[in-house]
Amino acid sequence: MKIQAVRGARDILPDEIPAWHRIERAALSLFPRYGYREIRTPVFEETDLFARGIGAETDIVAKEMYTFADKDGGSLTLRPEATAGIVRAVIEHNLMNADPALKVWAVGPMFRRERPQKGRYRQFYQVDVEAFGFTSPTIDAETIELALGYLEACGVLQHELVLNSVGDRHCRPAYVERLRESLRKLAPSLCGDCRRRAETNPLRVLDCKVPEDQAAIDTLPRIADHLCADCSSHFAEVRRQLDLLGIPYRLDHRLVRGLDYYVRTTFEVTSDRLGAQSSVLGGGRYDGLVRDLGGPDVAGIGFAVGMERLALLAPPGETETRADVFLLPVGKGAFDRALVLQRELRRAGARAMLDPEDRSFKARMKLADRLGARVVAILGDDEMARGVWTVRDMARSEQEDVPEERILEHLKEKANG
Ligand code: HAM
């Protein structure tokens, strides 16, 4: 019996890696320009962190977490997202003390037990960006600008930015109460999840994707009509700055996002090229989360991009050549000489390769071709006797003799050119 990858877990094969490198390089190059530094946190945490951070009534926590009992009786969970773990690290290491305007980013695998389909996996990767200690709407606009700038740097230009404000602890409770009241009449006709959430967490009803429920849900009260003065002016300023920066968006009053920690600004970037899983990036403000998880009362805002979805949208990366130079010795003495030259070339930065298996000249030429070698350097009895290498330029189909004492320099130049 062949063993296969676990359902929903996917291999990223060598041919796909250039595209992944490109999106990783774009992060390394862009984020520092906005003051971000990288952070790496563990892939597993205490289960409680996610239950308290993301919210017990969210799909992620209620249905999708990979949770297991540790041998000492504790409960651990593979992280379903990066924000909660980063907030834990910020609190644990008092990072805000040293840096009251803390900006960090991270990349790594996340785990959610969702139904697998195109663009939706049980292990997937996120690039995640988080800023702490900024209350001004300027950082909301900057974070959104950075999110779109990152997509652009990855070669993704066609998309839609969707924007909402979900209020804060002053105005949201009253709105949620109104929602609950309206849902009392409506809930019996809605799906099972909605009926339960109408009582436990009414805001989550706005997330419902069941087609038959949509018309009814659209008649519910809108948060936009119930924002307090502070949330309202914050949101107006975010929108004004987006206009100023020339960033178009569509308002969607149902964009509450699948995590409970959001307050005020929420946003998502979608692409119709992704099919059903149209969201490539999502984020928002989460003032209060750091405090709720036992830290100081500081603001937070950030976003995460799904790297598989980004790789689907981004133009393919260039295919890598495996070898600049292929060494082709014939005979034992020549092989030993080629082995030493191969090491020298690699140490000088060239992609050098020889065939370590005992194969014919013809088979080796074929291999050189398959590896995409630009140059093949041949050392046979005749060349050994004359103290030269035959160097063949594969693209031009030209060859020349290069004296042994110049061969390293010559091949280095060829590899770089
Ligand atoms: P999220 O919307 O749950 O937000 O996920 C962000 C992105 O991760 C999605 O837009 C999508 O591209 C990708 N993603 C999510 N689930 C899957 C999956 N099963 N398979 C493939 N890709 C997936 C968060 O995770 C928040 N922590 C974002 C955030 C950071 N908010 C503030 N800071």
Coordinates of C-alpha atoms and ligand atoms in Angstrom, one line a residue:
M1 CA 0.0 0.0 0.0
K2 CA 1.3 3.4 -1.0
I3 CA 1.1 6.0 1.7
Q4 CA -0.4 9.3 0.4
A5 CA -0.5 12.8 1.8
V6 CA -3.2 13.5 4.4
R7 CA -6.4 14.8 2.8
G8 CA -6.2 18.6 2.5
A9 CA -2.4 18.7 3.0
R10 CA -0.5 19.5 -0.1
D11 CA 3.1 19.1 -1.4
I12 CA 4.7 22.2 -2.8
L13 CA 6.8 20.6 -5.5
P14 CA 10.2 21.9 -6.8
D15 CA 8.6 23.3 -10.0
E16 CA 6.2 25.5 -7.9
I17 CA 9.0 26.8 -5.6
P18 CA 10.2 29.7 -7.8
A19 CA 6.7 31.2 -7.5
W20 CA 6.8 30.8 -3.7
H21 CA 10.3 32.3 -3.5
R22 CA 9.0 35.3 -5.4
I23 CA 6.3 35.9 -2.9
E24 CA 8.6 35.4 0.0
R25 CA 11.2 37.8 -1.5
A26 CA 8.5 40.4 -2.1
A27 CA 7.7 40.3 1.7
L28 CA 11.4 40.5 2.7
S29 CA 11.8 43.5 0.4
L30 CA 8.5 45.4 1.0
F31 CA 7.7 45.0 4.7
P32 CA 10.9 46.6 6.1
R33 CA 10.0 49.8 4.1
Y34 CA 7.0 50.1 6.4
G35 CA 9.0 49.4 9.5
Y36 CA 8.1 45.7 9.9
R37 CA 10.5 43.1 11.3
E38 CA 10.0 39.4 11.1
I39 CA 8.9 37.2 14.1
R40 CA 8.6 33.4 14.2
T41 CA 6.3 31.8 16.7
P42 CA 5.6 28.0 17.3
V43 CA 3.1 26.1 15.2
F44 CA 1.4 24.8 18.3
E45 CA 0.0 26.7 21.3
E46 CA -2.2 26.0 24.3
T47 CA -5.8 25.5 23.0
D48 CA -7.1 28.1 25.3
L49 CA -5.2 30.9 23.5
F50 CA -7.3 30.3 20.3
A51 CA -10.5 29.7 22.2
R52 CA -10.1 33.1 24.0
G53 CA -8.4 34.9 21.1
I54 CA -10.5 33.9 18.1
G55 CA -13.8 33.2 19.9
A56 CA -15.4 29.9 20.9
E57 CA -18.4 30.4 18.7
T58 CA -16.4 30.9 15.4
D59 CA -16.2 28.1 12.9
I60 CA -12.5 28.1 13.2
V61 CA -12.6 27.3 17.0
A62 CA -15.9 25.3 17.1
K63 CA -15.3 23.1 14.1
E64 CA -11.9 23.4 12.5
M65 CA -9.1 23.1 15.0
Y66 CA -6.6 20.3 15.2
T67 CA -6.5 19.8 19.0
F68 CA -4.8 17.0 20.9
A69 CA -4.1 16.1 24.4
D70 CA -0.5 16.5 25.5
K71 CA 1.0 13.6 27.6
D72 CA 0.9 15.8 30.7
G73 CA -2.8 16.3 30.4
G74 CA -2.7 19.8 28.7
S75 CA -4.6 20.6 25.5
L76 CA -2.6 21.8 22.5
T77 CA -3.7 23.0 19.1
L78 CA -2.0 23.5 15.8
R79 CA -2.4 27.2 15.1
P80 CA -5.3 27.9 12.7
E81 CA -4.0 31.5 12.2
A82 CA -1.0 33.6 13.3
T83 CA -2.5 36.6 15.1
A84 CA -3.2 35.0 18.5
G85 CA 0.2 33.4 18.7
I86 CA 1.9 36.7 17.9
V87 CA -0.1 38.5 20.5
R88 CA 0.9 35.9 23.0
A89 CA 4.5 36.4 22.2
V90 CA 4.2 40.2 22.3
I91 CA 2.7 39.9 25.8
E92 CA 5.1 37.2 27.0
H93 CA 8.2 39.1 26.0
N94 CA 6.9 42.6 26.8
L95 CA 7.8 43.6 23.3
M96 CA 5.6 46.8 23.6
N97 CA 7.9 48.1 26.4
A98 CA 10.9 48.3 24.1
D99 CA 8.9 49.3 21.1
P100 CA 5.6 51.2 21.7
A101 CA 5.1 51.2 17.9
L102 CA 5.7 47.6 17.2
K103 CA 5.4 46.2 13.7
V104 CA 6.0 42.5 13.0
W105 CA 5.4 40.1 10.2
A106 CA 5.5 36.3 9.9
V107 CA 5.2 33.5 7.4
G108 CA 4.4 29.9 8.0
P109 CA 1.9 27.0 7.9
M110 CA -1.6 27.2 9.5
F111 CA -4.0 24.3 10.1
R112 CA -7.8 24.3 9.7
R113 CA -9.9 21.2 9.3
E114 CA -12.1 22.6 6.6
R115 CA -13.6 20.7 3.6
P116 CA -10.8 20.7 1.1
Q117 CA -11.4 22.2 -2.4
K118 CA -9.4 24.3 -4.8
G119 CA -7.6 27.0 -2.8
R120 CA -8.8 25.6 0.5
Y121 CA -6.5 23.2 2.4
R122 CA -6.1 21.8 5.9
Q123 CA -2.5 22.9 6.0
F124 CA -2.0 26.2 4.2
Y125 CA 0.5 29.0 4.5
Q126 CA 0.0 32.6 5.4
V127 CA 2.1 35.7 5.2
D128 CA 0.9 37.7 8.2
V129 CA 1.4 41.3 9.2
E130 CA 0.6 42.9 12.6
A131 CA 1.1 46.4 14.1
F132 CA 0.6 47.2 17.8
G133 CA 0.1 50.5 19.6
F134 CA -1.5 52.6 16.8
T135 CA -4.9 54.0 17.4
S136 CA -5.0 56.5 14.5
P137 CA -7.0 55.7 11.3
T138 CA -3.8 56.5 9.4
I139 CA -2.5 53.1 10.3
D140 CA -5.7 51.4 9.0
A141 CA -5.2 53.1 5.7
E142 CA -1.5 52.4 5.7
T143 CA -2.1 48.7 6.5
I144 CA -4.5 48.4 3.6
E145 CA -2.1 50.2 1.3
L146 CA 0.6 47.8 2.4
A147 CA -1.7 44.8 1.8
L148 CA -2.4 45.9 -1.8
G149 CA 1.2 46.9 -2.3
Y150 CA 2.3 43.4 -1.4
L151 CA -0.2 41.8 -3.8
E152 CA 1.1 44.2 -6.5
A153 CA 4.7 43.2 -5.7
C154 CA 3.7 39.6 -6.2
G155 CA 2.3 40.5 -9.6
V156 CA -1.4 40.4 -8.6
L157 CA -3.1 43.4 -10.0
Q158 CA -6.7 42.4 -10.5
H159 CA -8.7 42.2 -7.4
E160 CA -11.3 44.0 -5.3
L161 CA -10.9 45.6 -1.9
V162 CA -14.0 45.1 0.4
L163 CA -14.3 47.3 3.5
N164 CA -16.5 47.6 6.6
S165 CA -16.5 48.8 10.2
V166 CA -17.8 46.5 12.8
G167 CA -18.0 49.1 15.6
D168 CA -16.4 48.8 19.1
R169 CA -17.2 47.8 22.6
H170 CA -19.2 51.0 23.0
C171 CA -21.6 50.7 20.1
R172 CA -21.5 47.0 19.1
P173 CA -23.3 45.6 22.1
A174 CA -26.4 47.7 21.4
Y175 CA -26.3 46.7 17.7
V176 CA -25.9 43.0 18.6
E177 CA -29.0 43.3 20.8
R178 CA -31.0 44.7 17.9
L179 CA -29.7 42.0 15.7
R180 CA -30.7 39.4 18.3
E181 CA -34.2 40.9 18.4
S182 CA -34.6 40.9 14.7
L183 CA -33.3 37.3 14.5
R184 CA -36.0 36.1 17.0
K185 CA -38.6 36.5 14.2
L186 CA -36.3 35.4 11.4
A187 CA -34.2 32.6 12.9
P188 CA -36.8 29.7 12.5
S189 CA -36.5 30.0 8.7
L190 CA -32.7 30.0 8.8
C191 CA -30.1 27.1 8.8
G192 CA -29.2 25.3 12.0
D193 CA -25.9 27.2 12.5
C194 CA -27.8 30.5 12.2
R195 CA -30.5 29.4 14.6
R196 CA -27.9 28.6 17.3
R197 CA -25.8 31.7 16.6
A198 CA -28.9 33.9 16.7
E199 CA -28.6 33.3 20.5
T200 CA -24.9 32.7 21.2
N201 CA -23.2 35.1 18.7
P202 CA -25.6 36.9 16.4
L203 CA -22.9 38.8 14.5
R204 CA -21.8 35.4 13.1
V205 CA -25.1 35.1 11.3
L206 CA -23.9 37.8 8.9
D207 CA -21.1 35.3 7.9
C208 CA -23.6 32.6 6.8
K209 CA -22.9 31.4 3.3
V210 CA -26.0 29.1 2.9
P211 CA -27.6 30.3 -0.3
E212 CA -31.3 29.9 1.0
D213 CA -30.5 32.2 4.0
Q214 CA -29.1 35.1 2.1
A215 CA -32.2 37.1 1.2
A216 CA -33.5 37.0 4.8
I217 CA -30.1 38.0 6.3
D218 CA -29.9 41.0 3.9
T219 CA -33.0 42.4 5.7
L220 CA -31.3 42.5 9.1
P221 CA -30.2 45.8 10.7
R222 CA -26.9 47.1 9.4
I223 CA -23.9 47.9 11.7
A224 CA -23.2 51.0 9.5
D225 CA -26.4 52.6 10.8
H226 CA -25.5 51.9 14.5
L227 CA -21.9 53.0 14.8
C228 CA -21.1 55.4 17.7
A229 CA -19.6 58.9 16.9
D230 CA -16.0 57.8 17.5
C231 CA -16.3 54.7 15.3
S232 CA -18.1 56.6 12.6
S233 CA -15.5 59.4 12.4
H234 CA -12.6 56.8 12.6
F235 CA -14.2 55.0 9.6
A236 CA -14.8 58.2 7.7
E237 CA -11.1 59.1 8.1
V238 CA -9.9 55.7 6.9
R239 CA -12.1 56.1 3.8
R240 CA -10.9 59.7 3.2
Q241 CA -7.3 58.6 3.4
L242 CA -7.9 55.6 1.0
D243 CA -9.5 58.1 -1.4
L244 CA -6.5 60.4 -1.0
L245 CA -4.1 57.5 -1.8
G246 CA -6.2 56.6 -4.8
I247 CA -7.2 53.2 -3.5
P248 CA -10.7 52.1 -4.6
Y249 CA -12.9 49.9 -2.4
R250 CA -16.4 48.5 -2.1
L251 CA -18.3 48.8 1.2
D252 CA -19.9 45.6 2.5
H253 CA -21.9 45.9 5.7
R254 CA -21.8 42.1 6.1
L255 CA -18.0 41.9 6.2
V256 CA -17.7 40.8 9.9
R257 CA -14.9 38.3 9.1
G258 CA -14.7 34.8 10.7
L259 CA -12.9 35.8 13.8
D260 CA -14.4 37.5 16.9
Y261 CA -11.4 39.8 17.8
Y262 CA -12.2 42.5 15.2
V263 CA -13.3 46.0 16.1
R264 CA -13.9 48.9 13.8
T265 CA -12.1 48.5 10.4
T266 CA -12.3 45.1 8.6
F267 CA -11.2 44.4 5.1
E268 CA -10.8 41.6 2.6
V269 CA -9.3 41.4 -0.9
T270 CA -11.1 39.1 -3.3
S271 CA -10.4 37.8 -6.8
D272 CA -13.0 36.3 -9.1
R273 CA -10.1 34.2 -10.5
L274 CA -10.1 32.0 -7.4
G275 CA -13.5 30.4 -7.7
A276 CA -15.5 29.7 -4.6
Q277 CA -12.6 30.5 -2.2
S278 CA -12.4 34.1 -3.5
S279 CA -10.7 35.7 -0.5
V280 CA -6.9 36.1 -1.0
L281 CA -6.3 38.4 2.0
G282 CA -8.2 39.4 5.1
G283 CA -7.6 41.6 8.1
G284 CA -8.7 44.3 10.4
R285 CA -8.3 46.1 13.7
Y286 CA -8.3 44.2 16.9
D287 CA -8.0 46.8 19.8
G288 CA -8.7 44.9 23.0
L289 CA -7.3 41.5 22.0
V290 CA -3.9 42.1 23.7
R291 CA -5.7 43.2 26.9
D292 CA -8.2 40.2 26.7
L293 CA -5.2 37.8 26.5
G294 CA -3.6 39.3 29.6
G295 CA -1.4 42.1 28.2
P296 CA -1.6 45.9 28.3
D297 CA -4.5 47.7 26.7
V298 CA -2.9 48.5 23.3
A299 CA -4.4 48.7 19.8
G300 CA -3.7 46.2 17.1
I301 CA -4.3 45.8 13.4
G302 CA -3.1 43.5 10.7
F303 CA -3.8 41.1 7.8
A304 CA -2.9 37.7 6.5
V305 CA -2.5 36.6 2.9
G306 CA -3.1 32.9 1.9
M307 CA 0.1 31.9 0.0
E308 CA -1.5 29.1 -2.0
R309 CA -4.2 31.5 -3.3
L310 CA -1.5 34.1 -4.0
A311 CA 0.6 31.6 -5.9
L312 CA -2.5 30.7 -7.9
L313 CA -3.0 34.3 -8.9
A314 CA 0.6 35.4 -9.3
P315 CA 2.3 34.9 -12.7
P316 CA 4.5 31.8 -12.7
G317 CA 8.0 32.3 -11.4
E318 CA 10.8 31.7 -13.9
T319 CA 11.9 28.1 -14.2
E320 CA 15.3 27.6 -12.6
T321 CA 18.2 26.2 -14.5
R322 CA 19.7 23.3 -12.5
A323 CA 23.2 23.7 -13.9
D324 CA 25.2 26.6 -15.4
V325 CA 28.1 24.3 -16.2
F326 CA 28.1 20.6 -16.8
L327 CA 31.4 18.8 -16.5
L328 CA 31.8 15.8 -18.7
P329 CA 35.0 13.7 -17.9
V330 CA 35.8 10.6 -19.8
G331 CA 38.1 8.1 -17.9
K332 CA 39.2 7.8 -14.3
G333 CA 41.9 10.5 -14.3
A334 CA 39.6 13.0 -15.9
F335 CA 36.8 12.2 -13.5
D336 CA 39.1 13.0 -10.5
R337 CA 40.1 16.3 -12.1
A338 CA 36.5 17.2 -12.8
L339 CA 35.5 16.4 -9.2
V340 CA 38.0 19.0 -7.9
L341 CA 36.9 21.5 -10.5
Q342 CA 33.2 21.0 -9.6
R343 CA 34.0 21.9 -6.0
E344 CA 36.0 25.0 -7.0
L345 CA 33.2 26.2 -9.3
R346 CA 30.5 25.7 -6.7
R347 CA 32.6 27.5 -4.1
A348 CA 32.9 30.4 -6.6
G349 CA 29.1 30.6 -6.8
A350 CA 28.4 28.7 -10.0
R351 CA 25.8 25.9 -10.4
A352 CA 28.2 23.1 -11.4
M353 CA 27.2 19.5 -11.9
L354 CA 28.8 16.3 -13.1
D355 CA 27.3 12.9 -13.5
P356 CA 28.5 10.7 -10.6
E357 CA 27.0 7.6 -12.2
D358 CA 28.9 5.5 -14.7
R359 CA 27.1 6.4 -17.9
S360 CA 28.0 6.8 -21.6
F361 CA 29.0 10.1 -23.2
K362 CA 25.7 10.3 -25.0
A363 CA 23.7 9.7 -21.9
R364 CA 25.7 12.4 -20.1
M365 CA 25.1 14.9 -22.9
K366 CA 21.4 14.2 -22.6
L367 CA 21.5 14.8 -18.9
A368 CA 23.3 18.1 -19.4
D369 CA 20.5 19.1 -21.7
R370 CA 17.8 18.1 -19.2
L371 CA 19.5 20.1 -16.5
G372 CA 19.5 23.2 -18.8
A373 CA 23.3 23.5 -18.8
R374 CA 24.5 26.5 -20.7
V375 CA 28.0 25.1 -21.0
V376 CA 29.4 21.6 -21.1
A377 CA 33.1 21.2 -20.4
I378 CA 34.5 17.9 -21.8
L379 CA 37.8 16.3 -20.6
G380 CA 38.7 13.1 -22.5
D381 CA 42.1 11.4 -23.2
D382 CA 42.8 13.7 -26.2
E383 CA 42.1 16.8 -24.1
M384 CA 44.2 15.4 -21.2
A385 CA 47.1 14.8 -23.5
R386 CA 46.9 18.4 -24.9
G387 CA 46.3 20.0 -21.5
V388 CA 43.0 21.6 -22.5
W389 CA 39.2 21.2 -22.0
T390 CA 36.7 21.3 -24.8
V391 CA 34.1 23.8 -23.8
R392 CA 30.8 23.7 -25.7
D393 CA 28.3 26.5 -25.6
M394 CA 25.0 24.7 -25.8
A395 CA 22.8 27.6 -27.1
R396 CA 25.2 28.6 -29.8
S397 CA 26.4 25.1 -30.6
E398 CA 30.0 26.3 -30.7
Q399 CA 33.0 24.8 -29.1
E400 CA 36.5 25.9 -28.2
D401 CA 39.6 24.6 -26.5
V402 CA 40.4 26.2 -23.1
P403 CA 43.8 25.6 -21.5
E404 CA 43.7 23.7 -18.1
E405 CA 45.2 26.7 -16.2
R406 CA 42.4 29.0 -17.4
I407 CA 39.5 26.7 -17.1
L408 CA 38.2 27.8 -13.7
E409 CA 38.2 31.5 -14.6
H410 CA 36.7 30.7 -18.0
L411 CA 33.8 28.6 -16.6
K412 CA 33.2 31.1 -13.8
E413 CA 32.7 33.9 -16.4
K414 CA 30.5 31.7 -18.6
A415 CA 28.4 30.8 -15.5
N416 CA 27.9 34.5 -14.6
G417 CA 27.3 35.7 -18.1
Ligands
HAM1 P1 -8.5 34.7 7.6 O1 -9.4 35.5 6.7 O2 -9.0 33.6 8.4 O3 -7.7 35.8 8.5 O4 -7.3 34.2 6.7 C1 -6.5 35.0 5.8 C2 -6.3 34.3 4.5 O5 -5.8 33.0 4.7 C3 -7.5 34.1 3.7 O6 -7.9 35.3 2.9 C4 -7.1 33.0 2.7 O7 -6.3 33.5 1.6 C5 -6.1 32.2 3.6 N1 -6.8 31.0 4.1 C6 -7.6 30.9 5.2 N2 -8.1 29.6 5.3 C7 -7.5 28.9 4.3 C8 -7.5 27.5 3.9 N3 -8.2 26.6 4.6 N4 -6.8 27.2 2.8 C9 -6.1 28.1 2.1 N5 -6.0 29.4 2.5 C10 -6.7 29.8 3.5 C11 -6.8 35.4 9.5 O8 -6.3 34.3 9.5 C12 -6.5 36.6 10.4 N6 -5.5 36.1 11.4 C13 -5.9 37.7 9.6 C14 -5.4 38.9 10.4 C15 -4.2 39.2 10.8 N7 -6.2 39.8 11.0 C16 -5.5 40.6 11.7 N8 -4.3 40.3 11.6

